[in-house]
Coordinates of C-alpha atoms in Angstrom, one line a residue:
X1 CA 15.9 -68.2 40.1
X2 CA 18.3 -69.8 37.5
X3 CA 18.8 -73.7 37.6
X4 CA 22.2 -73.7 35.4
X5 CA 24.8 -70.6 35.2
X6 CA 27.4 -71.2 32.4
X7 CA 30.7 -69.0 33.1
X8 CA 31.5 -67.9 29.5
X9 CA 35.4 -66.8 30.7
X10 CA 38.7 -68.5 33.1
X11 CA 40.8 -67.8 35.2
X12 CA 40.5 -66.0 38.8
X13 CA 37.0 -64.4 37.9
X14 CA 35.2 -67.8 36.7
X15 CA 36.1 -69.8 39.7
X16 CA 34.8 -66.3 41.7
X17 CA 31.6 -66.7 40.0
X18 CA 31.1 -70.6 40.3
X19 CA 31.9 -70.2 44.1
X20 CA 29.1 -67.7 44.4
X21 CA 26.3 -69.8 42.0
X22 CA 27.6 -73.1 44.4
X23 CA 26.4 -70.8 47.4
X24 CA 23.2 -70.0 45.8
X25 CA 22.1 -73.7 44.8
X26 CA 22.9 -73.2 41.1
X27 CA 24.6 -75.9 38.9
X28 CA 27.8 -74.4 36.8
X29 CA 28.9 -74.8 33.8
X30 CA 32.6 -73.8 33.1
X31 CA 33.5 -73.5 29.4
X32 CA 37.2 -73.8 28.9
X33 CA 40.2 -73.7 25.6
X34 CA 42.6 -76.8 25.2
X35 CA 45.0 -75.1 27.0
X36 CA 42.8 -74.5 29.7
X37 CA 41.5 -78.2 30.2
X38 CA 43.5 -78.3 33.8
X39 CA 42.0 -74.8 35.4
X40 CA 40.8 -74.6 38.5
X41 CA 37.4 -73.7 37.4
X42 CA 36.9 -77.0 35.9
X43 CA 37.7 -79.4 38.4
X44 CA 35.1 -77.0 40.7
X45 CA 32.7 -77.1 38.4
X46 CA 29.2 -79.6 37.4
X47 CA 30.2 -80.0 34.2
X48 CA 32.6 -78.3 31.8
X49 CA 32.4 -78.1 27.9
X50 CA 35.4 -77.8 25.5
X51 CA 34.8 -75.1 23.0
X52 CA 38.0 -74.2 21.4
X53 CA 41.7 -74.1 20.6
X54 CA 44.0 -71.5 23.0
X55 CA 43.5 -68.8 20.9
X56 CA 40.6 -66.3 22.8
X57 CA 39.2 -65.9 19.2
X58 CA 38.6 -69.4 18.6
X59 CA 37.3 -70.0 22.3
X60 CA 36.7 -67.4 24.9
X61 CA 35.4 -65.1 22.4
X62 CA 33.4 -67.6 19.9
X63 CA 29.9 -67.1 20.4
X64 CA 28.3 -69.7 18.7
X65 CA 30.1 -71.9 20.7
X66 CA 29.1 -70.8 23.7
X67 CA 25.6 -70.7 22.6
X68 CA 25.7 -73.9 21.8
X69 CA 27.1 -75.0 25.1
X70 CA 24.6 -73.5 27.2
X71 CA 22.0 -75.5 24.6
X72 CA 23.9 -78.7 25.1
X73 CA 23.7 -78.6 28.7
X74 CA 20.6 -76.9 29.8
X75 CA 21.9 -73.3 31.0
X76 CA 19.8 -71.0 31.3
X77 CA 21.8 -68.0 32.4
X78 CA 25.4 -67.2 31.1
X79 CA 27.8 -64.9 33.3
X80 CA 30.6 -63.3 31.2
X81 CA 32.8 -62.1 34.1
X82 CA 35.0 -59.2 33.0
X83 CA 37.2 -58.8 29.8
X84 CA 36.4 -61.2 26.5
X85 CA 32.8 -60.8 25.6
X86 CA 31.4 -59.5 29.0
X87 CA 30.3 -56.1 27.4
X88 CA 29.7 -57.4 23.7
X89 CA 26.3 -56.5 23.0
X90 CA 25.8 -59.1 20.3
X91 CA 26.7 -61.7 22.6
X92 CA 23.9 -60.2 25.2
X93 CA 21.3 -60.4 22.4
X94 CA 21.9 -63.7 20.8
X95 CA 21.4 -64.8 24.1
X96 CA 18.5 -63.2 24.4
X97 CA 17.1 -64.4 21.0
X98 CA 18.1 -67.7 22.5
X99 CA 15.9 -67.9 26.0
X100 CA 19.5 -67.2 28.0
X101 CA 19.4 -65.0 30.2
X102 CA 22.8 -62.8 30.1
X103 CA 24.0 -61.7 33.3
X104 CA 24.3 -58.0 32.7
X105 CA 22.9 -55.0 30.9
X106 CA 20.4 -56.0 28.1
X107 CA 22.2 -54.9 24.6
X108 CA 20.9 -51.4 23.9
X109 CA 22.7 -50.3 26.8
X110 CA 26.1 -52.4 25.8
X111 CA 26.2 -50.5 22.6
X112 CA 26.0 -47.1 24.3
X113 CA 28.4 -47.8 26.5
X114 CA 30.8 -49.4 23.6
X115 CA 30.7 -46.4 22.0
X116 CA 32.4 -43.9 24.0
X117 CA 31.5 -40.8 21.5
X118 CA 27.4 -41.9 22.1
X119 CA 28.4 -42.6 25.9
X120 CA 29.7 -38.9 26.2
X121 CA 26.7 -37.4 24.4
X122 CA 24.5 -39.2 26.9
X123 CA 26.4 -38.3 30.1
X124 CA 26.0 -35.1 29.1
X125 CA 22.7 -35.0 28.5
X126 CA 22.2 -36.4 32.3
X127 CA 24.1 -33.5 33.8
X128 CA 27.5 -35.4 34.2
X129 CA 30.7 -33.5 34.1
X130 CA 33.1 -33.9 31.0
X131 CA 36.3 -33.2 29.9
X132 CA 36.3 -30.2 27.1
X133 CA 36.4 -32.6 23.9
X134 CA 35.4 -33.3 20.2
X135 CA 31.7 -33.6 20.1
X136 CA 32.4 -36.3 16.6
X137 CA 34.8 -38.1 15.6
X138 CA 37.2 -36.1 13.2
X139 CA 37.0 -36.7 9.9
X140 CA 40.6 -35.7 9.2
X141 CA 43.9 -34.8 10.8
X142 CA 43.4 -31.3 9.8
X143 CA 39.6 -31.6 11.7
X144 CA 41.7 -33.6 14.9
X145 CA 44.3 -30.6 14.8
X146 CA 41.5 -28.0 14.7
X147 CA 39.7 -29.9 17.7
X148 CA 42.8 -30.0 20.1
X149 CA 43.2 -26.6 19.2
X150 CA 40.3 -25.7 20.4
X151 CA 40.4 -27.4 23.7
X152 CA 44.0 -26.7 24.6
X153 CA 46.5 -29.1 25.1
X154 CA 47.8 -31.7 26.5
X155 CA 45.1 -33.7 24.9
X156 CA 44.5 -37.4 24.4
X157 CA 42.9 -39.4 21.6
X158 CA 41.0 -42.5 22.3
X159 CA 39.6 -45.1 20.2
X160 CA 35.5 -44.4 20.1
X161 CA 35.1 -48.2 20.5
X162 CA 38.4 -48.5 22.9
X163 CA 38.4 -50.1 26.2
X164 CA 41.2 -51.7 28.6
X165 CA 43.5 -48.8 28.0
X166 CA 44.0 -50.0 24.5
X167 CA 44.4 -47.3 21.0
X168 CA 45.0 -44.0 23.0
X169 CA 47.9 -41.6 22.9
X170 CA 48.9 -38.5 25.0
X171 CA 49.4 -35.6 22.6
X172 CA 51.1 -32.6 24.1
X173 CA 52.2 -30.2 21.1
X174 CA 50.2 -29.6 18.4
X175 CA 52.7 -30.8 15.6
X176 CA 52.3 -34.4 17.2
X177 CA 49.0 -34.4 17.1
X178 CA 48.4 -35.5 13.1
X179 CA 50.7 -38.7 13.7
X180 CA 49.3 -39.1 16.7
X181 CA 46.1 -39.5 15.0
X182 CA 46.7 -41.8 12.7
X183 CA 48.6 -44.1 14.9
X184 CA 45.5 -44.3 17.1
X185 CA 43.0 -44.9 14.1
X186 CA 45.3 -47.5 12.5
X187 CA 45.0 -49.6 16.6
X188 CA 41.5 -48.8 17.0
X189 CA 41.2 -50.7 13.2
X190 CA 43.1 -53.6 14.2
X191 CA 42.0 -54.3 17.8
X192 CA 37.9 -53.3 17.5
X193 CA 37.1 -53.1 14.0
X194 CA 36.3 -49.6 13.9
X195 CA 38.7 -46.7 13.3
X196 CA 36.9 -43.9 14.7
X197 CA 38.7 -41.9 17.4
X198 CA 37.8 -38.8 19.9
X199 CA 39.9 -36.2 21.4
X200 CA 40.2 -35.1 25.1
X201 CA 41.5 -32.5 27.5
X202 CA 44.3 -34.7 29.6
X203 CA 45.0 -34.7 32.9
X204 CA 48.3 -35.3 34.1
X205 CA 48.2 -35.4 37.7
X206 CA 45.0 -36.5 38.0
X207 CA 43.1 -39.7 40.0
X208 CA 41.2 -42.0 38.8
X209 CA 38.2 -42.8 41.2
X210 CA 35.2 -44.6 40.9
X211 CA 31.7 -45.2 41.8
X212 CA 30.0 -49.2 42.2
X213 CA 26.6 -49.3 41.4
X214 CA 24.1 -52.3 41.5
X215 CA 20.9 -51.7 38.8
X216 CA 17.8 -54.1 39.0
X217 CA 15.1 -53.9 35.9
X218 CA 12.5 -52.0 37.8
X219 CA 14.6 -48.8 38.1
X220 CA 16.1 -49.2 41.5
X221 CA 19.8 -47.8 41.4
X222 CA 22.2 -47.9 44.4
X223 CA 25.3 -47.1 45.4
X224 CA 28.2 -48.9 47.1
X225 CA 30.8 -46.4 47.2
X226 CA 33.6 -45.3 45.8
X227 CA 37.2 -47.2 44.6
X228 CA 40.5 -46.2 44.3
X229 CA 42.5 -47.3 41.0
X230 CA 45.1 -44.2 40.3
X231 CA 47.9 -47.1 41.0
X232 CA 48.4 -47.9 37.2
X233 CA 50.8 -48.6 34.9
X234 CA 49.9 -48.7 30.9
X235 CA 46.6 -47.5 32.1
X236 CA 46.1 -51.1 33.6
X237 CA 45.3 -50.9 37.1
X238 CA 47.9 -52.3 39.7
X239 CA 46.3 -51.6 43.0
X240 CA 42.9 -50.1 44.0
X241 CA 41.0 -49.4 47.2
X242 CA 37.8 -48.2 48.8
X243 CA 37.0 -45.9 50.1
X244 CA 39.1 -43.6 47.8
X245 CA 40.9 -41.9 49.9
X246 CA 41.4 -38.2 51.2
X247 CA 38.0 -37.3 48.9
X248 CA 37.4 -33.4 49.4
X249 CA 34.8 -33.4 51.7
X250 CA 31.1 -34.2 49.8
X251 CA 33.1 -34.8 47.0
X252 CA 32.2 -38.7 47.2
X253 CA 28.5 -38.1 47.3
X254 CA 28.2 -35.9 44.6
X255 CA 30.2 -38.4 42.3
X256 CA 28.2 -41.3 43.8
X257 CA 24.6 -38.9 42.7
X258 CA 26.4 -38.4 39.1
X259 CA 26.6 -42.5 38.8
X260 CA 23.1 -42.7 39.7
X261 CA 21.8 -39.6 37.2
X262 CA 24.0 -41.5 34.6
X263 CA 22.7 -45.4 35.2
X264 CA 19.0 -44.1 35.0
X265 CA 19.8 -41.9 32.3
X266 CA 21.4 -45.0 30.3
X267 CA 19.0 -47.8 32.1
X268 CA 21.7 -50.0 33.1
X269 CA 20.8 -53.6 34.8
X270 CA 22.9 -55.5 37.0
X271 CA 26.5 -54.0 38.4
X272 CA 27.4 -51.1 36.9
X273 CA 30.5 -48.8 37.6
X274 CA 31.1 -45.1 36.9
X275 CA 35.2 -43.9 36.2
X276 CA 35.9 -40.6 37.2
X277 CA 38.9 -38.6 36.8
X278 CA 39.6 -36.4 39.6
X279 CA 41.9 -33.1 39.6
X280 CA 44.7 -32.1 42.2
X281 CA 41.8 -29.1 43.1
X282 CA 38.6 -31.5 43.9
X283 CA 36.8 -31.1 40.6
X284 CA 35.5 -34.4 38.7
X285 CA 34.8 -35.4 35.6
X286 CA 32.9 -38.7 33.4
X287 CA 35.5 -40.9 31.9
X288 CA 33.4 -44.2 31.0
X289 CA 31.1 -47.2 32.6
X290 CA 31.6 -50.7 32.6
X291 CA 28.2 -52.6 32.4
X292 CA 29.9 -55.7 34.8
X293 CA 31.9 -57.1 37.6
X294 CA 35.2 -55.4 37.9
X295 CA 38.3 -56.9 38.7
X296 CA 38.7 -55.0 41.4
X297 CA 35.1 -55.6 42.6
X298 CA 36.3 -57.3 46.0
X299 CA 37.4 -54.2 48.1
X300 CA 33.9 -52.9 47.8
X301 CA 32.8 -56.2 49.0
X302 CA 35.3 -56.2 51.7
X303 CA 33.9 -52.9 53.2
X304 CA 30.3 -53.4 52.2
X305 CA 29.7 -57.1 53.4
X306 CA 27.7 -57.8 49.9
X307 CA 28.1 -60.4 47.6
X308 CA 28.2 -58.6 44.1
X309 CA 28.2 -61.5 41.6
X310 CA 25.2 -62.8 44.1
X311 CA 23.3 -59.7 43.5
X312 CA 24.4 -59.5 39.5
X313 CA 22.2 -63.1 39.3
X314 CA 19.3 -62.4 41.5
X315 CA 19.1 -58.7 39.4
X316 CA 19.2 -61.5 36.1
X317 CA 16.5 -63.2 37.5
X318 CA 14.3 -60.5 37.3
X319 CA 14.5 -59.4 41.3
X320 CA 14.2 -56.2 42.7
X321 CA 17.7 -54.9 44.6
X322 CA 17.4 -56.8 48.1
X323 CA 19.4 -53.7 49.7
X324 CA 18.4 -50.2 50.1
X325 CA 20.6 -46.9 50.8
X326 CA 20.5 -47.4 54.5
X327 CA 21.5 -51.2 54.1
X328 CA 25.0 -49.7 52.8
X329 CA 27.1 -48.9 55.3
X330 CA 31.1 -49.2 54.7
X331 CA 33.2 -49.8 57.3
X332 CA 37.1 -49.7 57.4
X333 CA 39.7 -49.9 54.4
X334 CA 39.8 -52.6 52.1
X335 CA 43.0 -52.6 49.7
X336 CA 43.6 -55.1 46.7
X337 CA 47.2 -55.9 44.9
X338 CA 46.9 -57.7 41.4
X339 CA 49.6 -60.3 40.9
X340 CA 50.3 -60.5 37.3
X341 CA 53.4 -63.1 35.5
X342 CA 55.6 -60.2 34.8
X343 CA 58.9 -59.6 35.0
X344 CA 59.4 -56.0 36.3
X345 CA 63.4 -56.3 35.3
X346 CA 62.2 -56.6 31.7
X347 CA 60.0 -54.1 31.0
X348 CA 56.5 -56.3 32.7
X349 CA 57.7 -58.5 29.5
X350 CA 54.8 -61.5 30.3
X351 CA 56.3 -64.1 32.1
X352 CA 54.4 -67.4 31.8
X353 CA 55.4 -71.1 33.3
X354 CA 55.1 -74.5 35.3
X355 CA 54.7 -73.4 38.6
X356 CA 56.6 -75.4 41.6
X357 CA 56.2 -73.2 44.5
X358 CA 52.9 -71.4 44.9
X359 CA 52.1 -69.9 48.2
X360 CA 49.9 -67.4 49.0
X361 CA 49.5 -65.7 52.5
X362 CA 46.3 -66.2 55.0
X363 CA 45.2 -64.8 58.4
X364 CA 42.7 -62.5 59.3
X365 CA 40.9 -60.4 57.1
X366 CA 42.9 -61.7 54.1
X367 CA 40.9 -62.9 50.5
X368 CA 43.0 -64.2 47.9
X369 CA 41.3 -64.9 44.5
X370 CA 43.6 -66.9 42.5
X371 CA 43.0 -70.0 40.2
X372 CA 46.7 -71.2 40.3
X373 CA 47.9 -73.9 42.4
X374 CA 51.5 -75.7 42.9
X375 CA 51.7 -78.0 39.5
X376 CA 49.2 -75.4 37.2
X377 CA 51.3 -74.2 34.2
X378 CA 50.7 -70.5 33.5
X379 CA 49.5 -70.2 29.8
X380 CA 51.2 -67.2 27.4
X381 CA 47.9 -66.8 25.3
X382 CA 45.7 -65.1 28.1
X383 CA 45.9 -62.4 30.2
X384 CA 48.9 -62.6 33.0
X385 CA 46.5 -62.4 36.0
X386 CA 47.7 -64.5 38.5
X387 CA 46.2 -63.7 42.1
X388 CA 44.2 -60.7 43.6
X389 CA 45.4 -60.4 47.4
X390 CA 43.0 -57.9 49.4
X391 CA 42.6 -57.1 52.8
X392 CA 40.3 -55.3 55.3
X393 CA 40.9 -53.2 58.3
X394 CA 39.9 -50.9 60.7
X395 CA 41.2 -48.1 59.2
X396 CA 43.6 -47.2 56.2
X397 CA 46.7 -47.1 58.6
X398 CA 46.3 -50.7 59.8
X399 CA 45.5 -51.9 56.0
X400 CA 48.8 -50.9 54.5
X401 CA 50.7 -52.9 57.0
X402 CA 48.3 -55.9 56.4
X403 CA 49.1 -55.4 52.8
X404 CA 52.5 -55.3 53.1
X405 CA 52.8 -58.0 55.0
X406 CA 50.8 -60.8 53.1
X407 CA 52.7 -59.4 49.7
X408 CA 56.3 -60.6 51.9
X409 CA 54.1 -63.7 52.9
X410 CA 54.2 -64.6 48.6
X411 CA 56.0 -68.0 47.7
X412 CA 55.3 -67.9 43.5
X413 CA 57.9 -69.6 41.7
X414 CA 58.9 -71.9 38.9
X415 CA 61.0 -72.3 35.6
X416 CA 60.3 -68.6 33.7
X417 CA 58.0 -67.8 36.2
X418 CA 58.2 -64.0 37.2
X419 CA 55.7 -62.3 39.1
X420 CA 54.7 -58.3 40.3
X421 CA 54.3 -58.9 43.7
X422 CA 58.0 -57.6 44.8
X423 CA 56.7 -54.3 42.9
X424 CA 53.7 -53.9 44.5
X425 CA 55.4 -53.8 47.6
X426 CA 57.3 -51.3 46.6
X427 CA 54.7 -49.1 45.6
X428 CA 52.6 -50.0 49.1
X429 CA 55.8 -48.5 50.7
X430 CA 56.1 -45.0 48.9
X431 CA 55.2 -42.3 51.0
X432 CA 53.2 -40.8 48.3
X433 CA 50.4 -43.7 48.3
X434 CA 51.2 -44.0 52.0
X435 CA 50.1 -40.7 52.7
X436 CA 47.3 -40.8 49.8
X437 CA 48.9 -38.3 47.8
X438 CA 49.5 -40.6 45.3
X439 CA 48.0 -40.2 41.1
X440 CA 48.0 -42.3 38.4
X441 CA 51.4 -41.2 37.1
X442 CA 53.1 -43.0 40.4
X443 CA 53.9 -46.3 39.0
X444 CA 55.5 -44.7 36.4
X445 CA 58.1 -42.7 38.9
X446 CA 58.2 -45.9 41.3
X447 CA 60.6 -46.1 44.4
X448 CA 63.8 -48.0 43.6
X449 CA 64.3 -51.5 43.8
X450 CA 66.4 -52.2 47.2
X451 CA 67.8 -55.3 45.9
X452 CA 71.3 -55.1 45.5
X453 CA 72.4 -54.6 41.7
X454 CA 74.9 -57.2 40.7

């Protein structure tokens, strides 16, 4: 085992991790911006290094300077959480080159993954099911038209090196589909560095479910189960779930035996999850994997009873998965709200601030990952995560009202300060995700607001 674990991220998901390495007798290291000197993380962890300015680019994302705080203070395994650089396959080969080991897939398998176009190829090659689309990335508008054509609209083109929802438009006539194009090349430039883009059948009313998977190096794979994260809005999730609900029936086991073709197939190491898009008539299809810990990785853990980030670091070590299939065994509902610093009367505008009043509910079967606290100013250069609430029960039924009412339990205020959580209720409270006949296009048709309008 590891003796020092450097978190190479903030917020919510690095105080997650250093909680876990605490329980596993493991010193942490929390790297952190000037504007995140105060976090939460910090004053929880062994010792903390300085490696930047706010800017992500200039911190979070600077990999020399997180290589050279892991030298400075003797890490010698770095988890990258989610987001920034936790799928960057330089940074997962420097450290390598370095004697660090990098909490995740090793490189070769990063790159395939960061490359949706390769990723697609692969997946099909391992007997996945994929949505009719370009086999390479066109080399012209005329070549895009010709491939959307062909495939029948509406269609979608993605960035080849996209991620997070980011450089993608829905095209659904074919004289959009040359600007369309172009738009989506000129974001993929900007945001990854690469212009290359794909085209896609596109599912309207479709769900997006998916499959955890834990990977150790000798070729064990295992499932967890399946997760629920239709609830979206900008193709950011709002609310997830597991199990996914109201599956057709063997429909969960044959997406959970597609994960596993795919992971071998791709050698994945470590947590590993599978996106599926599932039609209104029961039939599924590959979207992408993430090679780490999801954001929403705590419902599975809820249901499952297994520490994820725990088994990410002892598959990092080198061990072999300390569960087997029968070990798995869900039991009950486990639903997670994400409480971002938005303002839903302005559009989700970020809403950033001092906060005065932070309280968050309790009780039983309640986990709230957060890394505010009354007096913690809310920075405007990162992400607006705020808290995950999540709770277990029984059964679905019982988990919605437990849901609803720790979100009415929520205290979050201060100057500026905005949050999602009076949203989220609403949404909770829609028949349609009540009666799990919900898609991804429901936060964009939400219920109304039953505040008075003034």
């Amino acid at each position: 085992m590891f003796s020092t674990v450097l978190i190479a991220n903030r917020g919510e998901i690095a105080l997650r991790v250093a909680r876990t390495c605490r329980e596993l007798g493991l010193r942490v290291v929390a790297v952190h911006s000037t504007e995140d000197r105060d976090s939460a993380v910090v004053r929880l962890a062994d010792e903390s290094v300085q490696i930047g300015p706010a800017p992500a680019r200039r911190s979070y994302l600077n990999i020399p300077a997180l290589i050279e705080a892991a030298r400075r203070t003797g890490a010698d395994a770095l988890h990258p959480g989610y987001g920034f650089l936790s799928e960057d396959a330089d940074l997962a080969a420097v450290c390598a080159e370095n004697g660090i080991a990098f909490i995740g897939s090793p490189a070769p398998v990063l790159e395939v993954f960061g490359d949706k176009i390769a990723a697609r190829a692969l997946m099909a090659e391992a007997g996945l099911p994929l949505l009719p689309g370009s086999a390479a990335p066109p080399g012209s508008a005329r070549e895009a038209r010709e491939a959307a054509d062909a495939i029948g609209y509406p269609v979608i083109v993605k960035a080849a090196a996209g991620g997070g929802g980011n450089a993608m438009a829905v095209v659904r006539e074919a004289a959009d589909l040359a600007s369309a194009w172009r738009r989506v090349r000129t974001d993929a430039q900007a945001l990854f560095g690469d212009d290359r883009v794909y085209v896609e059948r596109h599912l309207g009313a479709a769900r997006h479910v998916e499959v955890q998977l834990l990977c150790d190096a000798h070729g064990n794979v295992l499932s967890l189960g399946t997760r629920d994260c239709s609830v979206q809005r900008r193709r950011q999730k709002l609310i997830e779930e597991a199990p996914a609900p109201r599956l057709p029936g063997g429909l969960a086991e044959r997406m959970a035996e597609a994960a596993v073709a795919g992971a071998r197939a791709a050698g994945c190491v470590g947590a590993a999850t599978f996106e599926f898009l599932v039609s209104p008539g029961g039939s599924f299809a590959y979207l992408e994997t993430n090679c780490r810990i999801q954001v929403e990785h705590p419902v599975t853990e809820m249901v499952t009873g297994v520490d994820l980030v725990a088994e990410q670091i002892r598959i990092a070590a080198g061990r072999e998965l300390s569960l087997r299939p029968e070990d798995v065994r869900p039991r009950g509902t486990a639903i997670e709200c994400r409480i971002n610093a938005e303002d839903p009367d302005r559009d989700f505008v970020p809403a950033p601030g001092p906060l005065t009043e932070f309280r968050l509910p309790g009780g039983p079967f309640v986990r709230v990952d957060t890394h505010g606290y009354p007096g913690y100013r809310i920075p405007a250069a990162y992400d607006s995560l705020l808290a995950k609430l999540v709770v277990w029960a029984p059964d679905r039924d019982r988990a919605l009202r437990r849901m609803a009412a720790v979100l009415g339990e929520c205290r979050i205020s201060g100057p500026g300060v905005r949050t999602t959580a009076g949203f989220l209720a609403r949404l909770i409270a829609d028949p349609r995700f009540q009666d799990a006949e919900h898609d991804t296009a429901l936060a964009l048709d939400p219920p109304p607001d039953p505040r008075p309008v003034h």
